[in-house]
GROMACS .gro file of C-alpha atoms in nm:
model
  365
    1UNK     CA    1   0.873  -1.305   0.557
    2UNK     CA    2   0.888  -1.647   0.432
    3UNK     CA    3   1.022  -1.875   0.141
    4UNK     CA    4   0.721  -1.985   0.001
    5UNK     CA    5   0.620  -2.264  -0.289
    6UNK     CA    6   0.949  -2.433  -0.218
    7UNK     CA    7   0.962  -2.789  -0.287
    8UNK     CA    8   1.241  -2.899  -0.070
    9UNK     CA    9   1.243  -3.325  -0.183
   10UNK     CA   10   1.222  -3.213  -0.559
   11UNK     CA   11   1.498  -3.433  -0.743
   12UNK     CA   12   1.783  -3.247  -0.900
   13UNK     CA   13   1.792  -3.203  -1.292
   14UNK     CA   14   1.451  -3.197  -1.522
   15UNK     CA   15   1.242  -3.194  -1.228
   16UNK     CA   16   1.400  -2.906  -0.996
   17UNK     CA   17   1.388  -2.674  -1.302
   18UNK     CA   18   1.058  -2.589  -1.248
   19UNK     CA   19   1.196  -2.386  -0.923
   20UNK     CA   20   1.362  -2.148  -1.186
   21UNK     CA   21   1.181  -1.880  -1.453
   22UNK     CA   22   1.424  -2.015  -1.676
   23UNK     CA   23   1.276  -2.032  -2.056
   24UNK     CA   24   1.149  -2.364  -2.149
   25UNK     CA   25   1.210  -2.410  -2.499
   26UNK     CA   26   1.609  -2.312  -2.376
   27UNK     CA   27   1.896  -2.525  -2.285
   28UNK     CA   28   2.045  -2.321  -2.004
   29UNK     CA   29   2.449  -2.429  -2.011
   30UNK     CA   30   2.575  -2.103  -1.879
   31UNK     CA   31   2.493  -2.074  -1.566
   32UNK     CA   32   2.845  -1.905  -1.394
   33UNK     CA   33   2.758  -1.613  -1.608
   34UNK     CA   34   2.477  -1.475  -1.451
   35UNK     CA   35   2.368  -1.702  -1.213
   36UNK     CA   36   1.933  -1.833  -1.211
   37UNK     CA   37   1.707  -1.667  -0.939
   38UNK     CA   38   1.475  -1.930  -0.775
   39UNK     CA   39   1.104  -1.809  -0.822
   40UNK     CA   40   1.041  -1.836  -0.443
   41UNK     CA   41   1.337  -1.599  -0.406
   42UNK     CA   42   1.198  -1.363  -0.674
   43UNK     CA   43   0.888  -1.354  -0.470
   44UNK     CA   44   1.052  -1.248  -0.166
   45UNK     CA   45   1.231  -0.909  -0.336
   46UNK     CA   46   0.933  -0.827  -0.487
   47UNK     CA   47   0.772  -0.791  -0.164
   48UNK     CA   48   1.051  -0.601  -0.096
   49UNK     CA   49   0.977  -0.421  -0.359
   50UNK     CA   50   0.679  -0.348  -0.289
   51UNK     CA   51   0.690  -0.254   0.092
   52UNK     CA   52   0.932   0.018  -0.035
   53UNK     CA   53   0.709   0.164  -0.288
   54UNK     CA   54   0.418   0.179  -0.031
   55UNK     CA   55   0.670   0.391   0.173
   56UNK     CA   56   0.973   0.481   0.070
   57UNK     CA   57   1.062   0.746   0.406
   58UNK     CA   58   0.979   0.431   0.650
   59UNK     CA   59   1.210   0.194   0.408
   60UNK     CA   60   1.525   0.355   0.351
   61UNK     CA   61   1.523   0.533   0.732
   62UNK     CA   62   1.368   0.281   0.917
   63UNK     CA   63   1.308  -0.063   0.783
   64UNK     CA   64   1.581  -0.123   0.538
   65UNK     CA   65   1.910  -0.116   0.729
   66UNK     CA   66   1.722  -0.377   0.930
   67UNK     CA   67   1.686  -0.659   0.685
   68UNK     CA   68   1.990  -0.544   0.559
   69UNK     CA   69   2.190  -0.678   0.838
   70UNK     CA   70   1.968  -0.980   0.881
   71UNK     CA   71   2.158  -1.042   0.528
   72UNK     CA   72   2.450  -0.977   0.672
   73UNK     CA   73   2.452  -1.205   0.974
   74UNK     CA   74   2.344  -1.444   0.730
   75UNK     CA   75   2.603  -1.399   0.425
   76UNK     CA   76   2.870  -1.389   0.742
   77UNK     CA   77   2.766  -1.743   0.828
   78UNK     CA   78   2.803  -1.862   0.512
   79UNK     CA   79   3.140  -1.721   0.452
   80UNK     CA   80   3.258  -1.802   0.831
   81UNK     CA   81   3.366  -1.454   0.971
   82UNK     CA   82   3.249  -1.228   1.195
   83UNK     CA   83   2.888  -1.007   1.092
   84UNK     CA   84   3.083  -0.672   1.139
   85UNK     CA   85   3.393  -0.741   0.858
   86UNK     CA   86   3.141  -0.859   0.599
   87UNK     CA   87   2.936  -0.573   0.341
   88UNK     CA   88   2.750  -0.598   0.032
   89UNK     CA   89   2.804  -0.461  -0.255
   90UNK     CA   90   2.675  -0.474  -0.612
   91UNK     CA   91   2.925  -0.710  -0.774
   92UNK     CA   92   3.256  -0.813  -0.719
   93UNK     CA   93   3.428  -0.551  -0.921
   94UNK     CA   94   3.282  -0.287  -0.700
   95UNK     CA   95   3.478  -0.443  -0.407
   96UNK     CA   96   3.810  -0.374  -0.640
   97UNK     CA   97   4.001  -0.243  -0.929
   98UNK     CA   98   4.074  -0.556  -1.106
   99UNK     CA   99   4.447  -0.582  -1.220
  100UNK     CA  100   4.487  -0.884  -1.411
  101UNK     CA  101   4.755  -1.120  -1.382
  102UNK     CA  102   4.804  -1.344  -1.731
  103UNK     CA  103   4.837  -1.744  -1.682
  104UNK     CA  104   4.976  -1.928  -1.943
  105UNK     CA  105   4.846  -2.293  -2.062
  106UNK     CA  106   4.944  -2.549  -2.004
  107UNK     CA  107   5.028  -2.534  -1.574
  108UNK     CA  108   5.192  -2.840  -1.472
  109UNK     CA  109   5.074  -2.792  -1.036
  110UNK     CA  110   5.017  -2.548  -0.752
  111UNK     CA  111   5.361  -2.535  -0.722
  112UNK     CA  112   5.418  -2.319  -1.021
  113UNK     CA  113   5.198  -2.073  -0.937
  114UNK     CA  114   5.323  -2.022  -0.646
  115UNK     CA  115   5.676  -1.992  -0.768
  116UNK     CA  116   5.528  -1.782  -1.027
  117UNK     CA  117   5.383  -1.518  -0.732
  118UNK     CA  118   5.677  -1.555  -0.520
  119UNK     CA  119   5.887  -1.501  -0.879
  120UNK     CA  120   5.729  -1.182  -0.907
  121UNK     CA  121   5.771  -1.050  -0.555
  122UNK     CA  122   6.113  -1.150  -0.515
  123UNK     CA  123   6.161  -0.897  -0.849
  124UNK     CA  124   5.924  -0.650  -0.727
  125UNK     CA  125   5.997  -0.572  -0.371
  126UNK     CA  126   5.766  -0.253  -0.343
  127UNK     CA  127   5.451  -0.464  -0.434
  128UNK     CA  128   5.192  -0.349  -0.162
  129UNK     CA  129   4.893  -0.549  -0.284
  130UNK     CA  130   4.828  -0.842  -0.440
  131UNK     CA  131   4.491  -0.950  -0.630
  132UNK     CA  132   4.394  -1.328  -0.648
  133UNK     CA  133   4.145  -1.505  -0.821
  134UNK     CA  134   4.016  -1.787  -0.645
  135UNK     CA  135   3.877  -1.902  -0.978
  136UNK     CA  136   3.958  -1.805  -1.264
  137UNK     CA  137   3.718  -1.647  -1.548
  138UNK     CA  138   3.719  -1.712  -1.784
  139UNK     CA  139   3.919  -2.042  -1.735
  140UNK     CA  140   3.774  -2.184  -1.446
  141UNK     CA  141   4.109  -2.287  -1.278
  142UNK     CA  142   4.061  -2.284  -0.897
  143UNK     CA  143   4.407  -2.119  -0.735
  144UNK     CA  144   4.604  -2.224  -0.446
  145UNK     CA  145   4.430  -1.963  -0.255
  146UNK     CA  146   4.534  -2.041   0.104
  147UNK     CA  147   4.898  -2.088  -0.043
  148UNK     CA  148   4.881  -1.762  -0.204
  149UNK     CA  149   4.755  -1.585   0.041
  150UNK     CA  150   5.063  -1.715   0.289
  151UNK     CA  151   5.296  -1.613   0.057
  152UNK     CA  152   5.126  -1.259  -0.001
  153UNK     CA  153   5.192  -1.202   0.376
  154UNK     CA  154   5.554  -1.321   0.410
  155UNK     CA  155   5.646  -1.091   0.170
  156UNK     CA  156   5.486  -0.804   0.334
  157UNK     CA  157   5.211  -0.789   0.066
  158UNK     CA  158   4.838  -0.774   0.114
  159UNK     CA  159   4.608  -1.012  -0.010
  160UNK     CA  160   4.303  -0.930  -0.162
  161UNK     CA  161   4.071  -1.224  -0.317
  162UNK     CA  162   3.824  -1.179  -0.621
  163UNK     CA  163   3.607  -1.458  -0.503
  164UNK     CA  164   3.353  -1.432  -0.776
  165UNK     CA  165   3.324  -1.787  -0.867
  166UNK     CA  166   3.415  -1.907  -0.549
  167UNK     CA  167   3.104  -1.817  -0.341
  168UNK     CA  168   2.891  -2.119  -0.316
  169UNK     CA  169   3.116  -2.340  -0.527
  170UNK     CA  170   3.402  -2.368  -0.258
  171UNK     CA  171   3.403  -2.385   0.120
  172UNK     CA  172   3.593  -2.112   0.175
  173UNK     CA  173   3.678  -1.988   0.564
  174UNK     CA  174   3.727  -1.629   0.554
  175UNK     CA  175   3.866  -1.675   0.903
  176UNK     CA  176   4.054  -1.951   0.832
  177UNK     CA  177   4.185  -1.784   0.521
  178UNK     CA  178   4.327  -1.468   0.645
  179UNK     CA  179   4.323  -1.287   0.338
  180UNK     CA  180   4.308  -0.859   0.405
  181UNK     CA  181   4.005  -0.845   0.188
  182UNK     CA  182   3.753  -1.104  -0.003
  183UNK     CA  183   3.509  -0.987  -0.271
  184UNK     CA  184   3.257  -1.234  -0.453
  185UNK     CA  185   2.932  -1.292  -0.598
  186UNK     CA  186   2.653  -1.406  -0.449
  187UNK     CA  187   2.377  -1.412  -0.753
  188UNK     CA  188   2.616  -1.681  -0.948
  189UNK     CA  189   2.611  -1.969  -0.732
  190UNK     CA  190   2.405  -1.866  -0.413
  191UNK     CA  191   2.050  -1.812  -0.625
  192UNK     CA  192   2.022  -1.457  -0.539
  193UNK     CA  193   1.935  -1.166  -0.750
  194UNK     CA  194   2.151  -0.987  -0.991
  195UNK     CA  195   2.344  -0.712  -0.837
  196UNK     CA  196   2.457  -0.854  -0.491
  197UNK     CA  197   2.797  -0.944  -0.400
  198UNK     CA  198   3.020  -0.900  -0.068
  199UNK     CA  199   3.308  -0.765   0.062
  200UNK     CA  200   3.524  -0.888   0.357
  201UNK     CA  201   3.798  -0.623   0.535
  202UNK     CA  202   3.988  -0.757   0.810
  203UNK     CA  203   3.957  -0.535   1.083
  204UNK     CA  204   4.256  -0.383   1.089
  205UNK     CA  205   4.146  -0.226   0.739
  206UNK     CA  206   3.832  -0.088   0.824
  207UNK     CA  207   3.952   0.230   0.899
  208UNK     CA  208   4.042   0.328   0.537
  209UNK     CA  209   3.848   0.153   0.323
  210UNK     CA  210   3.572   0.261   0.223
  211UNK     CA  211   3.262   0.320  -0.035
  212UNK     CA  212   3.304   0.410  -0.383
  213UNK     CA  213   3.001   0.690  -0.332
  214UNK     CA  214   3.044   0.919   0.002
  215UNK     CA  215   2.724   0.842   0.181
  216UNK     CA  216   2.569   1.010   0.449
  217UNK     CA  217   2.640   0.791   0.719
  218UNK     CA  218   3.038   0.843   0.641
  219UNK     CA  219   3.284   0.807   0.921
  220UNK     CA  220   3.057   0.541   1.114
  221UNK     CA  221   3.074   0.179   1.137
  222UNK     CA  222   3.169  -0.034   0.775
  223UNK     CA  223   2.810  -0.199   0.754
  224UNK     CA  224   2.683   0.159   0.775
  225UNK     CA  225   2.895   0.298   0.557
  226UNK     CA  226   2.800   0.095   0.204
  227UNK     CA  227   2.453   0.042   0.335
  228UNK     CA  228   2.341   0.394   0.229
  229UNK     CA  229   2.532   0.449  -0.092
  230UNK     CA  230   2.326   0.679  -0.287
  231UNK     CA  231   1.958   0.587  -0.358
  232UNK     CA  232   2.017   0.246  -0.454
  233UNK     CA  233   1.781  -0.069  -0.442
  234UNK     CA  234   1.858  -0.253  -0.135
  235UNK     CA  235   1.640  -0.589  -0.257
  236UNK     CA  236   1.898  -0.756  -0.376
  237UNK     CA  237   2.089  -0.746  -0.045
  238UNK     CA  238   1.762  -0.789   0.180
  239UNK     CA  239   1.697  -1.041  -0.041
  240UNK     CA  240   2.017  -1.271   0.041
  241UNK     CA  241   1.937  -1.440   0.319
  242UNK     CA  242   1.642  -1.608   0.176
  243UNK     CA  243   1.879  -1.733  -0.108
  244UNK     CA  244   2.099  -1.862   0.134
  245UNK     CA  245   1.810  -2.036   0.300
  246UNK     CA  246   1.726  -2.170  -0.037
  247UNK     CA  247   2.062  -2.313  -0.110
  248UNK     CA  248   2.067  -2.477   0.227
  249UNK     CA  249   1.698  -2.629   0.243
  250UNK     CA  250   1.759  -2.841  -0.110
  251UNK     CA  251   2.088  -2.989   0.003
  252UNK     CA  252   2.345  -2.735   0.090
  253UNK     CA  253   2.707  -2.690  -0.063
  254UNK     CA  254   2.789  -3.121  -0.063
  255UNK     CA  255   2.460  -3.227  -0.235
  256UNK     CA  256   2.489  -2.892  -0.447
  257UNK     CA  257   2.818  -2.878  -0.578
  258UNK     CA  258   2.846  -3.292  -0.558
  259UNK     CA  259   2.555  -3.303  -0.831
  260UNK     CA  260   2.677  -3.042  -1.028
  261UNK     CA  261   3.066  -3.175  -1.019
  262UNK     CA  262   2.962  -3.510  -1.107
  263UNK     CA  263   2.755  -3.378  -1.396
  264UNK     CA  264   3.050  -3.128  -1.517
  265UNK     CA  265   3.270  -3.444  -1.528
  266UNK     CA  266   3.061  -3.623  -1.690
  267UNK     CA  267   2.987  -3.370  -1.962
  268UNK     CA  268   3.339  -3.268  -1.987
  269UNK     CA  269   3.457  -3.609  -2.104
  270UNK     CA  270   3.159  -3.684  -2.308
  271UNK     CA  271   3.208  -3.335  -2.544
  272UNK     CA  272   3.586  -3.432  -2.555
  273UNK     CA  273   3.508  -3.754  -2.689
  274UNK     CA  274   3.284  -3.635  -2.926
  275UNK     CA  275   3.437  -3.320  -3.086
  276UNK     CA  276   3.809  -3.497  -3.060
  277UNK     CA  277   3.908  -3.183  -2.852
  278UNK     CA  278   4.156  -3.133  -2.654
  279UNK     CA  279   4.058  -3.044  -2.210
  280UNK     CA  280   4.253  -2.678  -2.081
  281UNK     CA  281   4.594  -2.826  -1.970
  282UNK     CA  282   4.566  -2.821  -1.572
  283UNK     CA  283   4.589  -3.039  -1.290
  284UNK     CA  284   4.274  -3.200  -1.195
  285UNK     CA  285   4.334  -3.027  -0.840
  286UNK     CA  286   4.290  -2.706  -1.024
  287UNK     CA  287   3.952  -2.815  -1.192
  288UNK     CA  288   3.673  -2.573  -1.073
  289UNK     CA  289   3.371  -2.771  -0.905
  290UNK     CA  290   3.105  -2.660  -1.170
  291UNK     CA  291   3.303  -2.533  -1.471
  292UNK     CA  292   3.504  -2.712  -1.711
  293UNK     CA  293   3.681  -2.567  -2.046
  294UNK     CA  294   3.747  -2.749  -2.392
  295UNK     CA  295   3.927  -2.619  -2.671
  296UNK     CA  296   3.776  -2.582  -2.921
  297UNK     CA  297   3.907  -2.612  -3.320
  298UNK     CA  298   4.017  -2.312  -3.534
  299UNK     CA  299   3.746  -2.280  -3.777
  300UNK     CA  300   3.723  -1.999  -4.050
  301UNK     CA  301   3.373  -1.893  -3.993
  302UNK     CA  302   3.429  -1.755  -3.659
  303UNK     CA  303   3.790  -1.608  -3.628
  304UNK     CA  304   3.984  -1.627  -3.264
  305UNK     CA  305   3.877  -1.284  -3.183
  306UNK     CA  306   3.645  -1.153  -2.894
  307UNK     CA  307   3.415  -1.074  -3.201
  308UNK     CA  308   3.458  -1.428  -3.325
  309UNK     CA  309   3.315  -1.592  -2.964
  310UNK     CA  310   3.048  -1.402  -2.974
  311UNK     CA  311   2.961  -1.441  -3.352
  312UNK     CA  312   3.007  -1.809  -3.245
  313UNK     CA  313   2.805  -1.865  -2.903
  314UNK     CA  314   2.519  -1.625  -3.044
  315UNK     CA  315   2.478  -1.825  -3.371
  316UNK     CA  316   2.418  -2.163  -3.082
  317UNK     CA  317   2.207  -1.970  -2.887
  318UNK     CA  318   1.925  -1.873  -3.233
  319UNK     CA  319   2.010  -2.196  -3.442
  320UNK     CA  320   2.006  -2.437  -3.096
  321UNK     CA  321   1.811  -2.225  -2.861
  322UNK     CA  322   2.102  -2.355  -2.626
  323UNK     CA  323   2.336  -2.077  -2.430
  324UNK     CA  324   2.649  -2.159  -2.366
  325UNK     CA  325   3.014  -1.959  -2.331
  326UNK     CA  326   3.280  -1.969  -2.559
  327UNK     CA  327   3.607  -1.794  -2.465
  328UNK     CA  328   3.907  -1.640  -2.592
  329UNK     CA  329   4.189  -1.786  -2.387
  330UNK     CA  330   4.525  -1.762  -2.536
  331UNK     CA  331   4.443  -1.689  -2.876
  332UNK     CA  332   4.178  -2.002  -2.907
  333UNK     CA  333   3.821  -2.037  -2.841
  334UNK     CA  334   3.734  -2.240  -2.608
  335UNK     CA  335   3.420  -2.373  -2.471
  336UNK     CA  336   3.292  -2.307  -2.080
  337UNK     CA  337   3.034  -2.555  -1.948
  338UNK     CA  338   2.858  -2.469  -1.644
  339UNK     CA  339   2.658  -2.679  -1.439
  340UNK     CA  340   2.420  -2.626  -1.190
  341UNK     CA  341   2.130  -2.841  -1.042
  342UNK     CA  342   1.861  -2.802  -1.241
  343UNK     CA  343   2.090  -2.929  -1.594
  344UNK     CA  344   2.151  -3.257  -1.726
  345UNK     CA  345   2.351  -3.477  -1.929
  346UNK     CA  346   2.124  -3.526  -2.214
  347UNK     CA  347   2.138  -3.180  -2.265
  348UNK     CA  348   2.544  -3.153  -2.288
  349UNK     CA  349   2.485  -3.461  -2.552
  350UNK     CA  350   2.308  -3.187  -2.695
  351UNK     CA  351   2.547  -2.932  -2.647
  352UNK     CA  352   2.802  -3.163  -2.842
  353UNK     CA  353   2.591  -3.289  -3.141
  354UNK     CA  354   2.525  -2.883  -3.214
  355UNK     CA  355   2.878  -2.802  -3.183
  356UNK     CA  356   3.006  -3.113  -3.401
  357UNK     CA  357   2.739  -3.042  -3.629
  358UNK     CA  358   2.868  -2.597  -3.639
  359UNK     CA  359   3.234  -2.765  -3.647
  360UNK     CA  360   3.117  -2.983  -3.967
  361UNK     CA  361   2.965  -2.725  -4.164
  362UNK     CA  362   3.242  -2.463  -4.087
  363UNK     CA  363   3.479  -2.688  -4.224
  364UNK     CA  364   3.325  -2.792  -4.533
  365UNK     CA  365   3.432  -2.611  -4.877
   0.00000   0.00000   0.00000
């Protein structure tokens, strides 16, 4: 099976859009969300889709576990470790039980979040595991992982990453890394359907861990294990590799994310400038690649309230047609920008005369 209609020389911006199914009278600013399938990608499970309709006996025991891997050779590549300590699953929060750790605005370096971890440890010397964003949602601050991770292990604690924004947006070396486990999401920057993400054990871990669902191939290898959990569609998974073939035939992660940064940059300063906001107090080392966030002002028409982001990013998306996030982060909404390759700057100017224009009328009497 083969990527086809892909347009590998297509520019970036206006132009490469046309590789999406993404609506055209919409301005698409939200992309870390939910990620964009490529159409040539959506092709591909939908042959998948259809191969396991014509038989479903000769996909699930015969065929399936076979593409599966090729996936998982594939997705292992990517990430840099070894086929056999990498699995997919359906998101990242099936590879853990989130516990949330609260960061408080504004963060003066790397340094004090380490001191802040190794705070905690120091005071809490039965700590066993130890979750870390790699970036933040919905924040988009990009931790110290390898730091982190370091310090997780000389205190006896293990480290386990929620990599959900990180996938495709960092170059991150799972071997390098060391962490015990790494879960992320694959359909948010790495183009491929909804409902596939990974998880990385170490080895040493593989003999406990283990599938949320018993399936029937319990006891065997890992890959085996959450290959066969329940009756669930494997296209997103089988699908992978031909995302990852996608992302790496129009430029890979430097012309990708180097775009994308740039344009975030750009955008970021551009909406500060014109709303008179005020940029998420953090070190420009701890900038995500593709995500930037902007305070936004108090305004009495939408209250800061989960209830009131909503209210205020739906009323954008009918009155604008534009989608874009706005978060509650420390009692304030604040505005998420995504960007991704197929957005461009006149549409943040776009983004910024609507919000001005929603700030404006809010505020008069």
């Amino acid at each position: 099976m083969e990527l086809e209609g892909l347009n590998e020389s297509v520019e970036y911006g206006a132009k490469i859009r046309k590789e999406f199914s993404l609506q055209k009278s919409e301005t698409f600013l939200n992309h870390g969300s939910f990620g964009a399938v490529p159409k040539c990608v959506q092709q591909v499970q939908r042959r998948f889709l259809d191969e396991m309709e014509r038989h479903p006996d000769d996909w699930y025991r015969r065929n399936a576990y076979t593409y599966w891997q090729e996936s998982q050779k594939a997705a292992a590549d990517f990430m840099h470790c070894e086929q056999q300590d990498l699995v997919f699953v359906e998101n990242t929060t099936t590879g853990v039980q989130l516990f949330e750790m609260e960061i408080q605005f504004p963060i003066s370096s790397e340094d004090e979040i380490c001191e802040k971890y190794e705070d905690f440890f120091k005071s809490n010397l039965n700590t066993k595991i130890a979750i870390i964003d790699a970036i933040t949602s919905p924040s988009a601050v990009v931790m110290p992982l390898k730091r982190l991770v370091d310090l997780c292990h000389r205190y006896g604690v293990m480290a386990v990453v929620d990599g959900a924004h990180a996938v495709g947006t960092l170059p991150v070396n799972l071997t390098e890394l060391g962490a015990d486990v790494f879960t992320g999401s694959f359909h948010k920057w790495l183009f491929t359907p909804r409902g596939c993400g990974m998880l990385y054990v170490k080895r040493e871990h593989h003999t406990w861990v283990r599938p949320l669902v018993t399936c029937w191939f319990h006891g065997l290898s890992l890959d085996k294990q959450f290959f066969l959990v329940a009756t669930a569609d494997q296209t997103p998974f089988t699908t992978a590799n031909y995302a990852v073939e996608f992302y790496q035939r129009i430029g890979g992660m430097d012309k990708i994310i180097g775009y994308a940064s740039s344009l975030a940059t750009e955008a970021h300063e551009y909406i500060l400038k014109k709303l008179q906001a005020e940029p998420l107090q953090i070190p420009q080392s701890m900038e995500s690649p593709t995500m930037r966030v902007i305070r936004l002002p108090d305004l009495p028409q939408y209250p800061c309230t989960l209830e009131g982001s909503i209210a205020f990013h739906t009323d954008v998306r009918y009155k604008y047609n534009i989608q874009c996030a706005i978060e509650l982060i420390q009692g304030h909404l604040h505005l998420r920008i995504s960007s991704q390759i197929y957005n461009t700057m006149e549409e943040y100017k776009r983004l910024a005369d609507c919000l001005l224009e929603v700030i404006q009328t809010s505020r008069k009497p």
